[in-house]
mmCIF file of C-alpha atoms and ligand atoms in Angstrom:
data_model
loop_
_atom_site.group_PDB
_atom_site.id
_atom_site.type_symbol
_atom_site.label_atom_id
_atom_site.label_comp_id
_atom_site.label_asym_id
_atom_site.label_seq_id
_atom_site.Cartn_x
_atom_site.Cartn_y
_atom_site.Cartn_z
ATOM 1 C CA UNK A 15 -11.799 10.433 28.354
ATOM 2 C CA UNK A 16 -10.382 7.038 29.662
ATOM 3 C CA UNK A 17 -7.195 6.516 27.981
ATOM 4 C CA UNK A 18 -8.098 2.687 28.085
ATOM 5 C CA UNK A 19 -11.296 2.886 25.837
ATOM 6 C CA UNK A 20 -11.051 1.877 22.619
ATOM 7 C CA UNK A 21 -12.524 4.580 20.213
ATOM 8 C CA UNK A 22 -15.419 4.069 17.792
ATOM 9 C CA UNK A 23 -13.758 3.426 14.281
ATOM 10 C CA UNK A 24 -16.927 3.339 11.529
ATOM 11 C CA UNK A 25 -15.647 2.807 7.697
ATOM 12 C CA UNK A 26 -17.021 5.454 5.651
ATOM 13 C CA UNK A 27 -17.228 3.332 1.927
ATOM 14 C CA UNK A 28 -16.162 -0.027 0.900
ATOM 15 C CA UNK A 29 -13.317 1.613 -0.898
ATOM 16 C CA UNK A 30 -11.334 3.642 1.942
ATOM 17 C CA UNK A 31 -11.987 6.434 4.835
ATOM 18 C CA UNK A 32 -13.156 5.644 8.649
ATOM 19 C CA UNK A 33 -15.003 8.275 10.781
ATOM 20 C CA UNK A 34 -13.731 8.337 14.704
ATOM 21 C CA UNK A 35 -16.491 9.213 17.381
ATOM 22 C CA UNK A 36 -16.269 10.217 20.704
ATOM 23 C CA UNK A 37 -13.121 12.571 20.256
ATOM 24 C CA UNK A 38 -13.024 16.543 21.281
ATOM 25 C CA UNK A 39 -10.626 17.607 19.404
ATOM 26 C CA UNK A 40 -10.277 20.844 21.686
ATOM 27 C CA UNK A 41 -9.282 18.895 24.448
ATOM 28 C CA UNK A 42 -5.427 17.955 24.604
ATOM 29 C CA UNK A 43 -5.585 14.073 23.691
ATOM 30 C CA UNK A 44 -3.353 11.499 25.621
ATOM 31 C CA UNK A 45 -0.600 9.382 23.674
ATOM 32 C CA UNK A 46 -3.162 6.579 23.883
ATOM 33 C CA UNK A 47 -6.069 8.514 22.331
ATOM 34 C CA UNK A 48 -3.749 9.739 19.532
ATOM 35 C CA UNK A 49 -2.005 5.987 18.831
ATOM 36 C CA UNK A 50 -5.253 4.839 18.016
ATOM 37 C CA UNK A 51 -6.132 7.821 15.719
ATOM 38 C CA UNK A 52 -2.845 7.306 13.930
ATOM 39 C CA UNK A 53 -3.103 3.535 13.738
ATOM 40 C CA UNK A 54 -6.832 4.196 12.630
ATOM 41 C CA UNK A 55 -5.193 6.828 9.938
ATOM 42 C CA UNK A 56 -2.659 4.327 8.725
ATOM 43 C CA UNK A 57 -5.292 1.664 8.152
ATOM 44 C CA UNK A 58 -7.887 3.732 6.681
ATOM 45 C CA UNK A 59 -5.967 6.089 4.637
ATOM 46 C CA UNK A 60 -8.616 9.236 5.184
ATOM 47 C CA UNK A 61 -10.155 9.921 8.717
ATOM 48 C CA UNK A 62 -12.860 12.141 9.617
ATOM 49 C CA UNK A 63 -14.083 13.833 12.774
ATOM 50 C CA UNK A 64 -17.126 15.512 13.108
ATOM 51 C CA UNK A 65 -18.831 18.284 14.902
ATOM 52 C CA UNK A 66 -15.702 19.918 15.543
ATOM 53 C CA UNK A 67 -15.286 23.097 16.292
ATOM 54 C CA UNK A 68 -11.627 24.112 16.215
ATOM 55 C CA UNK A 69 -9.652 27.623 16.499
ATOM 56 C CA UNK A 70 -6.745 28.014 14.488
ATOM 57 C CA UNK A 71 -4.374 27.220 17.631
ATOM 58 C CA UNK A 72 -6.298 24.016 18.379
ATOM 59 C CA UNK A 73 -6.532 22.466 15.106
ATOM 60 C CA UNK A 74 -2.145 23.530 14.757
ATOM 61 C CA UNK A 75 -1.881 21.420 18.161
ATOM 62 C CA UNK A 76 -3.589 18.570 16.342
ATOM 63 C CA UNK A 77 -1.969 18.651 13.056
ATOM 64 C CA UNK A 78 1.457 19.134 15.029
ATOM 65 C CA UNK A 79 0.749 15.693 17.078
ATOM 66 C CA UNK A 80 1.356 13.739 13.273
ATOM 67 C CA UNK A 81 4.440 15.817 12.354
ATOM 68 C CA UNK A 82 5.823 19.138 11.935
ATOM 69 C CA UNK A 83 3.993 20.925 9.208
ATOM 70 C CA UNK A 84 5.093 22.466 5.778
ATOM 71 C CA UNK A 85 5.556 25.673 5.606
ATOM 72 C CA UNK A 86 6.055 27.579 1.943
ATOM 73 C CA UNK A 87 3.684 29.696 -0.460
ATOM 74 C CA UNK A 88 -0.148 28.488 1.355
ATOM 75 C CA UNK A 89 1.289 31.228 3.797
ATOM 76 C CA UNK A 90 -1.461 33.908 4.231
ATOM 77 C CA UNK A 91 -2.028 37.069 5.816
ATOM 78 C CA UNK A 92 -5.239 35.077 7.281
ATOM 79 C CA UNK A 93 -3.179 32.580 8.930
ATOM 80 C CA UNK A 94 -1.394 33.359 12.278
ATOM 81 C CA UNK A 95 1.115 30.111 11.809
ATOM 82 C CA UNK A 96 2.911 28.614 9.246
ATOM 83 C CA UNK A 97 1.541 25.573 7.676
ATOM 84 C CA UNK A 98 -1.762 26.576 7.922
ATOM 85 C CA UNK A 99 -3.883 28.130 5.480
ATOM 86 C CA UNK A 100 -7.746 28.873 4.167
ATOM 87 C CA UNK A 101 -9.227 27.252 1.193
ATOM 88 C CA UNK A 102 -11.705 29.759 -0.011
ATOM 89 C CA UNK A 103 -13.802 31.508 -2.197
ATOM 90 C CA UNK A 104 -14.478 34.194 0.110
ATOM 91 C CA UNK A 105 -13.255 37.623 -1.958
ATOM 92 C CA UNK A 106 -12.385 40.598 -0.562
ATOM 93 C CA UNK A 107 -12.139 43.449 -2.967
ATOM 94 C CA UNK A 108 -12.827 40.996 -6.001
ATOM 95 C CA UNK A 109 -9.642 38.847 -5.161
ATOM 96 C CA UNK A 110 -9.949 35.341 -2.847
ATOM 97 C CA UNK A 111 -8.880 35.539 0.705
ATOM 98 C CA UNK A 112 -8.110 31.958 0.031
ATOM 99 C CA UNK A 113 -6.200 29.309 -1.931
ATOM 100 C CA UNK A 114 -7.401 27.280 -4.435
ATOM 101 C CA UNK A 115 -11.307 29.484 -5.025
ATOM 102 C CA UNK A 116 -13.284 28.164 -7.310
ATOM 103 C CA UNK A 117 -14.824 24.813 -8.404
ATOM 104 C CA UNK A 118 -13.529 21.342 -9.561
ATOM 105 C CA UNK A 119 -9.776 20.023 -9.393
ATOM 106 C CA UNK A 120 -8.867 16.789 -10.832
ATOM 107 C CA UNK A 121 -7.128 13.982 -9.224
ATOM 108 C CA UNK A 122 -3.569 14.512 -7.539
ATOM 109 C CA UNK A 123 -1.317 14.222 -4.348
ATOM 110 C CA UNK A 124 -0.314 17.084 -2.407
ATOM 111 C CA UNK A 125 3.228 18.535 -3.626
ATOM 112 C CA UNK A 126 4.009 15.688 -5.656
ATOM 113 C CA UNK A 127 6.266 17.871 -7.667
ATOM 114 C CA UNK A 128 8.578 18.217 -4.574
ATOM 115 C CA UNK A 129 11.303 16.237 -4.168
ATOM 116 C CA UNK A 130 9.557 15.605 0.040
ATOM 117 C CA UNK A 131 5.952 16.044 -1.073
ATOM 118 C CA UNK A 132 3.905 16.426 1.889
ATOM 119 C CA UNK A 133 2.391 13.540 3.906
ATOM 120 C CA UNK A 134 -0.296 14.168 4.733
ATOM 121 C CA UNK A 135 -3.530 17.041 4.809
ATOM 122 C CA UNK A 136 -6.356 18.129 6.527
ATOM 123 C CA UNK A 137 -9.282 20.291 5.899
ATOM 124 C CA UNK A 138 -11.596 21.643 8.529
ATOM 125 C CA UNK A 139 -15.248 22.959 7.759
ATOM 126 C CA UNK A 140 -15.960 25.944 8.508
ATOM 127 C CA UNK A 141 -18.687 27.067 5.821
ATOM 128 C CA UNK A 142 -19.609 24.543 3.490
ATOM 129 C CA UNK A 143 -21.984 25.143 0.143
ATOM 130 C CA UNK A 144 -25.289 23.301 0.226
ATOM 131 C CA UNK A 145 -24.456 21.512 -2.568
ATOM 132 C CA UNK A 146 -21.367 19.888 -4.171
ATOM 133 C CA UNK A 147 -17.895 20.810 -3.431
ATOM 134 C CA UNK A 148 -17.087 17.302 -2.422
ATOM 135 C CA UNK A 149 -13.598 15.578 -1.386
ATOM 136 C CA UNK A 150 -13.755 12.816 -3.678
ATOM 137 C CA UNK A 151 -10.302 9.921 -2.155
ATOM 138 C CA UNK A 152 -9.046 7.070 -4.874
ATOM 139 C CA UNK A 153 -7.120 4.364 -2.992
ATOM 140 C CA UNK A 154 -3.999 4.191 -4.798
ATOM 141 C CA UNK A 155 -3.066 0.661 -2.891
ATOM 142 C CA UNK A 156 -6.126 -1.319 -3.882
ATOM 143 C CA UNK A 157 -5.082 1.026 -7.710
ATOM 144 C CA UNK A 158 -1.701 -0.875 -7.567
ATOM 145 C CA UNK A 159 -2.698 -4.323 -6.454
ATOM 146 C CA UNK A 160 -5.606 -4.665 -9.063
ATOM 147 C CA UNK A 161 -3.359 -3.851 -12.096
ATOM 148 C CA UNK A 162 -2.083 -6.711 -14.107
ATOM 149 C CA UNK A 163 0.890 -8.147 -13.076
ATOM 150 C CA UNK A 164 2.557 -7.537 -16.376
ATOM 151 C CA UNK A 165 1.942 -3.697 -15.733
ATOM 152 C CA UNK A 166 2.915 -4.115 -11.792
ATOM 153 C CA UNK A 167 6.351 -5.427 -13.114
ATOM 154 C CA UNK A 168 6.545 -2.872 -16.095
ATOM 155 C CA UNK A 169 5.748 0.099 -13.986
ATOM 156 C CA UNK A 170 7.858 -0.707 -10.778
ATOM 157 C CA UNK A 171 10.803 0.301 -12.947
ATOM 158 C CA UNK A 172 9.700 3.447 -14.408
ATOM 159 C CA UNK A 173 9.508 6.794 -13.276
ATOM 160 C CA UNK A 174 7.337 9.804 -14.082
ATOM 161 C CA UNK A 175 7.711 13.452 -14.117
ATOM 162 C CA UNK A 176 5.261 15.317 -11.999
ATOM 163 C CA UNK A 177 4.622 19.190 -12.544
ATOM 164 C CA UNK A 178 2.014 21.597 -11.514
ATOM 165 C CA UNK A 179 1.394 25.626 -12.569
ATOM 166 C CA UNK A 180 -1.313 26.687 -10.492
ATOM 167 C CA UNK A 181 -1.634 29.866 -12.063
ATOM 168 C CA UNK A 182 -3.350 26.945 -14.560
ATOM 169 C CA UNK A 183 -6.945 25.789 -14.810
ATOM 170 C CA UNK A 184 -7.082 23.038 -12.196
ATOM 171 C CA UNK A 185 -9.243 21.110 -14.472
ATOM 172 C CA UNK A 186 -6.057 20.877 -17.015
ATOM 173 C CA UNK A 187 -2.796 18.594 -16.259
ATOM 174 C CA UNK A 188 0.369 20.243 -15.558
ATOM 175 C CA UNK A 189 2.536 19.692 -19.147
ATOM 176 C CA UNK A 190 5.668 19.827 -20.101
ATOM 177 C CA UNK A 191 5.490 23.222 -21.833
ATOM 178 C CA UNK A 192 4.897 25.024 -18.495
ATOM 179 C CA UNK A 193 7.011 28.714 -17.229
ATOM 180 C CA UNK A 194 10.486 27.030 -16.435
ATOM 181 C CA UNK A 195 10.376 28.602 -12.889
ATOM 182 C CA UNK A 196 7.440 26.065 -11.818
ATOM 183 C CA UNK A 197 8.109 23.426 -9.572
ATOM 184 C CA UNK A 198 8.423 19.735 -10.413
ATOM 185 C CA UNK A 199 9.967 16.615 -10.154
ATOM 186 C CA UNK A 200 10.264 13.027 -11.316
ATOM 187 C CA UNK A 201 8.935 10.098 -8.710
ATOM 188 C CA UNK A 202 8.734 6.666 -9.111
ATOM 189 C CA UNK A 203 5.578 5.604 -10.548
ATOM 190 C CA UNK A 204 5.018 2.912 -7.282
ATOM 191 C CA UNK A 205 6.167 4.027 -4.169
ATOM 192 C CA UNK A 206 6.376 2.096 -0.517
ATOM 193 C CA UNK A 207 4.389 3.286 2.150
ATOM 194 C CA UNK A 208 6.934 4.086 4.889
ATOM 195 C CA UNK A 209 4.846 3.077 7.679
ATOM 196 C CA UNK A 210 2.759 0.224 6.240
ATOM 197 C CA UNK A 211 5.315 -0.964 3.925
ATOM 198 C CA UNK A 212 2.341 -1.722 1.033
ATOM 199 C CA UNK A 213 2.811 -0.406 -2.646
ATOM 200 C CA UNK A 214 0.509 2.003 -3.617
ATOM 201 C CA UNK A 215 0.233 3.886 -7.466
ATOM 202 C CA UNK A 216 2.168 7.322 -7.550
ATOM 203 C CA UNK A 217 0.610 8.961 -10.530
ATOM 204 C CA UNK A 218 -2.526 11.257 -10.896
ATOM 205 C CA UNK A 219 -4.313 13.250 -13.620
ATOM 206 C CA UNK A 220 -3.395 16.488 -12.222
ATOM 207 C CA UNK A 221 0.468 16.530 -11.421
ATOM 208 C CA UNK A 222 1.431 13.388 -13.718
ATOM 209 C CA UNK A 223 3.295 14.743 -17.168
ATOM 210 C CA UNK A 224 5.202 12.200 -18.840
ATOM 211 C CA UNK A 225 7.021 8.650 -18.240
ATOM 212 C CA UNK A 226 10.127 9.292 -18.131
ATOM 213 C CA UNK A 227 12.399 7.883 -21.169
ATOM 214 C CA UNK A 228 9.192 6.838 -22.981
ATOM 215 C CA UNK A 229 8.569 8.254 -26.135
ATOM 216 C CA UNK A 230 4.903 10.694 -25.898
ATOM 217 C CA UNK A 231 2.794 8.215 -27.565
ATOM 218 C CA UNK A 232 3.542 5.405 -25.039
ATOM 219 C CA UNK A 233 3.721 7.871 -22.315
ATOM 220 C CA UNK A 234 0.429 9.197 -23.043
ATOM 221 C CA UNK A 235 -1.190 5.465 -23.291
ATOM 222 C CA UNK A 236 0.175 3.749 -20.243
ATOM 223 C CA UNK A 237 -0.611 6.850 -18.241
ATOM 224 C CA UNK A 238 -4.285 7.433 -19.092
ATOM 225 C CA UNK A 239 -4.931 3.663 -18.717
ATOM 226 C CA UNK A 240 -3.584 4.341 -15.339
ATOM 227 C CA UNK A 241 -5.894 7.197 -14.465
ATOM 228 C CA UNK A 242 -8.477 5.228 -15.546
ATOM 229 C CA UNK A 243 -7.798 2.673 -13.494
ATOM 230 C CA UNK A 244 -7.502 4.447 -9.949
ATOM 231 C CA UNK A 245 -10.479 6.745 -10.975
ATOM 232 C CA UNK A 246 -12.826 3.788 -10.696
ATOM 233 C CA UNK A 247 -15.762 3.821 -8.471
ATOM 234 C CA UNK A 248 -14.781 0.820 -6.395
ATOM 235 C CA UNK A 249 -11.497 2.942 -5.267
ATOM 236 C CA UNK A 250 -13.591 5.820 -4.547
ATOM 237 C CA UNK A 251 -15.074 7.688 -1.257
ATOM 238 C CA UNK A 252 -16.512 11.104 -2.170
ATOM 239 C CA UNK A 253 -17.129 13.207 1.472
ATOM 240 C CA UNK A 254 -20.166 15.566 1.301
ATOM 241 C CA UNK A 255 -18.928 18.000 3.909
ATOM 242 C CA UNK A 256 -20.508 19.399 6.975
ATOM 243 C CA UNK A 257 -20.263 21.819 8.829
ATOM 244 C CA UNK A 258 -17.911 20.952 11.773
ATOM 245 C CA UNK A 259 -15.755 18.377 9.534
ATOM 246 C CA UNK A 260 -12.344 16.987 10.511
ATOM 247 C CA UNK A 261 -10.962 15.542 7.444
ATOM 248 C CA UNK A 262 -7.650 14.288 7.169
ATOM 249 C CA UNK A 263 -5.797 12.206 4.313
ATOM 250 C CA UNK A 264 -2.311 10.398 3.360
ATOM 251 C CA UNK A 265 -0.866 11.533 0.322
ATOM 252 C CA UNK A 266 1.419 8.497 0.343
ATOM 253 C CA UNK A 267 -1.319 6.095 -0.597
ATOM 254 C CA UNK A 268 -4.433 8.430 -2.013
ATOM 255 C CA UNK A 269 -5.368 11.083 -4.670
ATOM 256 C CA UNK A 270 -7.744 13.411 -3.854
ATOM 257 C CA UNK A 271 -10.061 15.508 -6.413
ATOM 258 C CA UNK A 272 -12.787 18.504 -5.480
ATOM 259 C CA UNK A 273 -16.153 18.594 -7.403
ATOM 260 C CA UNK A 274 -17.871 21.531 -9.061
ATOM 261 C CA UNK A 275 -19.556 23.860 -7.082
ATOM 262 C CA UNK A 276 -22.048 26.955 -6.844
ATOM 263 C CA UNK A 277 -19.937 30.035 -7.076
ATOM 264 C CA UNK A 278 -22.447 31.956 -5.580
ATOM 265 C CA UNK A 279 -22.176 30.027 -2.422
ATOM 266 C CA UNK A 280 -19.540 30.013 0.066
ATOM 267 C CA UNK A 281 -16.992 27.650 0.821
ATOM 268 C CA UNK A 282 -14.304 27.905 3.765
ATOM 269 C CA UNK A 283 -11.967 25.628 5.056
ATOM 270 C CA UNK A 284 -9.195 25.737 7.487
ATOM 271 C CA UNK A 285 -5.928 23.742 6.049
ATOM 272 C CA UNK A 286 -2.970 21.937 7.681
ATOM 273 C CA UNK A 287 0.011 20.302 4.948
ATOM 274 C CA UNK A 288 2.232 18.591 7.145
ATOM 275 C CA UNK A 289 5.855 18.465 6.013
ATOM 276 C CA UNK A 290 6.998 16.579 3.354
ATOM 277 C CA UNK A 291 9.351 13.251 3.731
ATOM 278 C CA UNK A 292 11.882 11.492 1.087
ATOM 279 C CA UNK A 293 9.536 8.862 -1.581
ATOM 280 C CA UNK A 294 10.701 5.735 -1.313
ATOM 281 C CA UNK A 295 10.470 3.971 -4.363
ATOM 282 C CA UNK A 296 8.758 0.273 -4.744
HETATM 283 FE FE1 FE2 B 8 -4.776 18.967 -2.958
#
């Protein structure tokens, strides 16, 4: 395509996510084509191509054009390259080919237990269920500039611990009581977006344990208010998938949850983490 043309940028909800048309994503994209699909990520927080239809080589050379990508335990057998892996609950002799099978996950941000949680993630489609399953984003900026300002001021100074088991339910939070070998780490409650310098929430359902130097009680209180908060419907997009889906999201500034699906049915998706970067705290 013309490297001059501006590309077709169509908001997806009120709340967050834009959908880019007129992209091949098989085709090698010029620096121009890809500027405007990062600026177009920065803005929007969650982007979406669709009716893509990408090899595990071609989606790596995308994912590789926003950074160099994590690498860790999604490696599978499946996989040919590191950073990439399948979500699925496709079985082979009764045990999932994939990561993360079966059904709904609550809220969280990818890796947030790591001291460089990764930036960003993206799915591709590959066999979608007719039926649920969904991608559900909360906008963790709009999250943080809604609160009152006495909690904006109270919160800025705290930090919280984040831990996640996933040999655990992913319907259950990640507590304090979990294997001492799992992975976690405290992050400040608000962190700064590094490229568009705007605040944005830093705790979720999922991954969020306990306020650190709060006694449980308070802990407990000022955190659920604050999962309340970001789960509202006015910071929500929830993407029904299709077949042929590009999907892409910034872990800096969203939480992202799966709904419940038919087990029975079969869901496959082609993942890319990209690496993770330092947190910078608000
Ligand atoms: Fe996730």
């Amino acid at each position: 395509m013309n490297t001059t043309t501006a590309l077709e940028v169509r908001r997806l909800s009120p709340a967050l996510g834009a959908e880019i048309r007129g992209v091949d994503l098989r085709e090698a994209l010029s620096d121009a084509v890809f500027e405007q699909i990062l600026k177009a990520w920065h803005a929007h927080q969650v982007i979406l191509l669709r009716d893509q239809d990408l090899s595990e080589d071609q989606q790596w050379a995308f994912g590789t054009r926003f950074g160099p990508l994590a690498g860790g335990h999604n490696r599978q057998l499946e996989a040919s390259r590191e950073g990439i892996a399948y979500v699925s609950n496709v079985r082979k002799d009764g045990k999932p080919i994939g990561i993360l099978p079966d059904g709904e996950m609550q809220f969280h941000s990818d890796q947030s237990y790591r001291e460089q949680p990764s930036q960003g993630s993206m799915l591709h489609a590959i066999t979608v269920p007719g039926a649920g399953g969904n991608t559900v984003f909360a906008d963790c900026y709009a999250a943080y500039e809604t609160l009152p300002a006495e909690v904006q001021r109270r919160i800025l100074g705290l930090q919280a611990l984040h831990v996640y088991d996933y040999s655990l339910n992913p319907t259950q939070r990640g507590g304090r009581d979990v294997a001492a070998d799992v992975p976690r780490h405290v992050q400040p409650m608000v962190r700064v977006h590094p490229v568009t310098r705007r605040k944005a929430l830093y705790v979720s359902r999922l991954m969020t344990a306990h306020v650190v130097g709060l006694p449980d009680a308070e802990s407990e209180a000022l955190l659920s208010m604050l999962f309340d908060h970001v789960e509202q419907p006015r910071f929500i997009y929830s993407h029904a998938w299709r077949k042929g889906d590009v999907l892409m999201w910034d872990n800096r500034c969203v939480l992202h949850a799966r709904t419940d699906f038919d087990p029975r049915e079969t869901r496959l998706m082609r993942r890319i983490t990209l690496k993770g970067e330092p947190v910078l705290a608000a």
